[in-house]
Coordinates of C-alpha atoms in Angstrom, one line a residue:
X282 CA 0.2 11.4 7.2
X283 CA 0.1 15.2 7.4
X284 CA -3.0 17.5 7.0
X285 CA -2.1 20.3 4.7
X286 CA -3.5 23.6 3.6
X287 CA -1.6 23.5 0.4
X288 CA -2.2 22.7 -3.3
X289 CA -1.3 19.1 -4.2
X290 CA 1.8 19.9 -6.2
X291 CA 3.4 21.8 -3.3
X292 CA 4.0 18.7 -1.2
X293 CA 6.2 16.0 -2.7
X294 CA 8.5 14.2 -0.4
X295 CA 9.1 13.1 3.2
X296 CA 12.8 13.1 3.9
X297 CA 14.7 11.5 6.8
X298 CA 18.2 11.7 8.3
X299 CA 19.6 8.9 10.4
X300 CA 21.7 9.2 13.5
X301 CA 24.6 8.1 11.2
X302 CA 23.9 11.0 8.9
X303 CA 22.4 9.0 6.0
X304 CA 19.6 10.6 4.0
X305 CA 16.5 9.1 2.4
X306 CA 13.1 10.1 1.1
X307 CA 9.8 8.9 -0.3
X308 CA 7.2 10.5 -2.5
X309 CA 3.8 11.3 -0.9
X310 CA 0.2 11.2 -2.1
X311 CA -1.9 14.4 -1.4
X312 CA -5.6 13.9 -1.4
X313 CA -8.8 15.3 0.2
X314 CA -10.0 13.7 3.4
X315 CA -12.8 15.2 5.5
X316 CA -12.5 18.6 3.8
X317 CA -8.7 18.8 4.4
X318 CA -5.7 18.1 2.2
X319 CA -3.9 15.1 3.6
X320 CA -0.4 14.0 2.6
X321 CA 0.3 10.3 3.0
X322 CA 3.7 8.7 2.9
X323 CA 3.9 4.8 2.8
X324 CA 7.2 4.0 4.5
X325 CA 6.5 0.3 4.6
X326 CA 7.1 0.0 0.8
X327 CA 10.5 1.8 1.1
X328 CA 13.5 -0.6 1.4
X329 CA 15.7 2.5 2.2
X330 CA 13.5 3.3 5.2
X331 CA 13.5 -0.3 6.4
X332 CA 17.3 -0.4 6.3
X333 CA 17.9 3.2 7.6
X334 CA 18.5 2.4 11.2
X335 CA 17.7 4.9 13.9
X336 CA 16.1 8.0 12.5
X337 CA 17.1 11.4 13.9
X338 CA 14.7 13.6 12.0
X339 CA 11.9 13.7 9.5
X340 CA 11.2 16.7 7.2
X341 CA 8.4 17.3 4.8
X342 CA 9.8 18.9 1.6
X343 CA 7.1 21.2 0.2
X344 CA 6.6 24.5 -1.5
X345 CA 7.4 27.7 0.4
X346 CA 3.8 29.1 0.3
X347 CA 2.2 27.0 3.0
X348 CA 2.7 25.3 6.3
X349 CA 1.8 21.9 7.7
X350 CA -1.3 21.9 10.0
X351 CA -0.7 18.5 11.6
X352 CA 1.6 15.5 11.3
X353 CA 0.9 12.0 12.3
X354 CA 2.9 8.7 12.0
X355 CA 0.8 5.6 11.5
X356 CA 2.4 2.3 12.4
X357 CA 0.3 0.3 9.9
X358 CA -1.7 1.1 6.8
X359 CA -5.4 0.8 7.5
X360 CA -7.0 -2.5 6.8
X361 CA -8.9 -3.0 3.6
X362 CA -12.4 -3.8 4.9
X363 CA -14.7 -6.5 3.6
X364 CA -12.2 -8.6 1.7
X365 CA -11.3 -11.5 4.0
X366 CA -9.1 -14.4 3.0
X367 CA -8.7 -15.5 -0.6
X368 CA -10.8 -18.3 -2.1
X369 CA -8.9 -20.7 -4.4
X370 CA -10.5 -21.1 -7.8
X371 CA -8.2 -23.4 -9.8
X372 CA -5.0 -21.5 -10.6
X373 CA -6.4 -18.2 -9.3
X374 CA -7.5 -16.5 -6.1
X375 CA -10.8 -14.7 -5.6
X376 CA -11.4 -12.0 -3.1
X377 CA -14.7 -10.3 -2.0
X378 CA -14.9 -6.8 -3.5
X379 CA -13.5 -4.4 -0.7
X380 CA -15.7 -1.9 1.1
X381 CA -13.8 1.4 0.8
X382 CA -15.2 4.0 3.2
X383 CA -13.8 6.9 1.3
X384 CA -14.7 8.0 -2.2
X385 CA -12.9 6.0 -4.9
X386 CA -9.6 7.6 -5.9
X387 CA -9.1 8.3 -9.6
X388 CA -7.3 5.3 -11.1
X389 CA -7.4 3.3 -7.8
X390 CA -7.0 -0.4 -8.1
X391 CA -6.5 -3.6 -6.0
X392 CA -3.1 -5.3 -6.2
X393 CA -2.2 -8.7 -4.7
X394 CA 1.5 -8.9 -3.6
X395 CA 2.8 -12.4 -3.1
X396 CA 6.2 -13.2 -1.4
X397 CA 7.5 -16.8 -1.4
X398 CA 9.4 -16.8 1.8
X399 CA 11.6 -19.8 0.9
X400 CA 13.0 -18.3 -2.3
X401 CA 12.2 -14.6 -1.6
X402 CA 10.4 -14.4 -5.0
X403 CA 7.9 -11.5 -5.3
X404 CA 4.9 -11.3 -7.6
X405 CA 2.4 -8.5 -8.0
X406 CA -1.0 -9.2 -9.6
X407 CA -3.6 -6.5 -10.4
X408 CA -7.0 -7.8 -9.6
X409 CA -9.8 -7.9 -12.1
X410 CA -13.6 -8.4 -11.8
X411 CA -14.3 -12.1 -11.4
X412 CA -16.2 -13.3 -14.5
X413 CA -18.3 -15.6 -12.3
X414 CA -19.4 -12.7 -10.0
X415 CA -18.2 -9.4 -11.4
X416 CA -20.3 -7.3 -9.0
X417 CA -19.0 -8.8 -5.8
X418 CA -15.7 -10.5 -6.4
X419 CA -12.2 -9.7 -7.7
X420 CA -9.8 -12.3 -9.3
X421 CA -6.0 -12.6 -9.0
X422 CA -5.0 -14.7 -12.1
X423 CA -2.3 -17.2 -11.4
X424 CA -2.0 -16.6 -7.6
X425 CA -2.5 -20.3 -6.7
X426 CA 0.0 -21.3 -9.4
X427 CA 2.6 -19.1 -7.7
X428 CA 1.8 -20.7 -4.3
X429 CA 2.1 -24.2 -5.8
X430 CA 5.6 -23.3 -7.2
X431 CA 6.7 -22.4 -3.6
X432 CA 6.6 -26.2 -2.9
X433 CA 5.1 -26.0 0.5
X434 CA 7.1 -23.1 1.8
X435 CA 5.1 -20.2 3.3
X436 CA 3.8 -17.5 1.0
X437 CA 3.0 -14.1 2.5
X438 CA 0.3 -12.1 0.8
X439 CA -1.0 -8.5 0.9
X440 CA -4.0 -7.2 -0.8
X441 CA -3.5 -3.5 -1.4
X442 CA -5.8 -0.7 -2.5
X443 CA -3.6 1.7 -4.4
X444 CA -3.7 5.0 -6.0
X445 CA -0.8 5.0 -8.4
X446 CA 2.0 3.4 -6.4
X447 CA 0.6 4.7 -3.1
X448 CA -1.1 2.2 -0.8
X449 CA -4.2 3.5 0.9
X450 CA -5.4 0.3 2.5
X451 CA -3.8 -3.1 3.0
X452 CA -4.9 -6.6 4.3
X453 CA -2.3 -9.2 5.0
X454 CA -2.1 -13.0 5.4
X455 CA -0.1 -16.0 4.6
X456 CA -0.5 -19.6 3.2
X457 CA -0.2 -22.5 3.8

């Protein structure tokens, strides 16, 4: 994360160079937080970052008009408050509607990411309002069906609050 005094379009990527000379980069999300422009880069979703090895340098690629005020590396994406563990409802999972402390991002949504650890099968499900309790719960259609197909092997899950493809908050767990 980097606080910026720059228009949103001026900051686009965080690039890295490994000690072996390999290069990589990720696109960032720029948004307002506490009256400042903040650039956020989610490295946890980048396979290139995870496989990069020892990193020698990080560089924010931005427009030439402005400078970075502050940089900060966060080990883990902030937790998505108020959701807790999923409740099984037949073939689906239900989650409490999250409490997001910041104003809702335009187009923000909750996505459930399921990873069957036995077969390394990945499934992403966008959550929808639960028809039994639309004001307080969100439903992931088919989540329990996916877990059942894993035939007893563990399934890791992450409930993510995203703006576009950028993860702003994340809660994790696993079953069984």
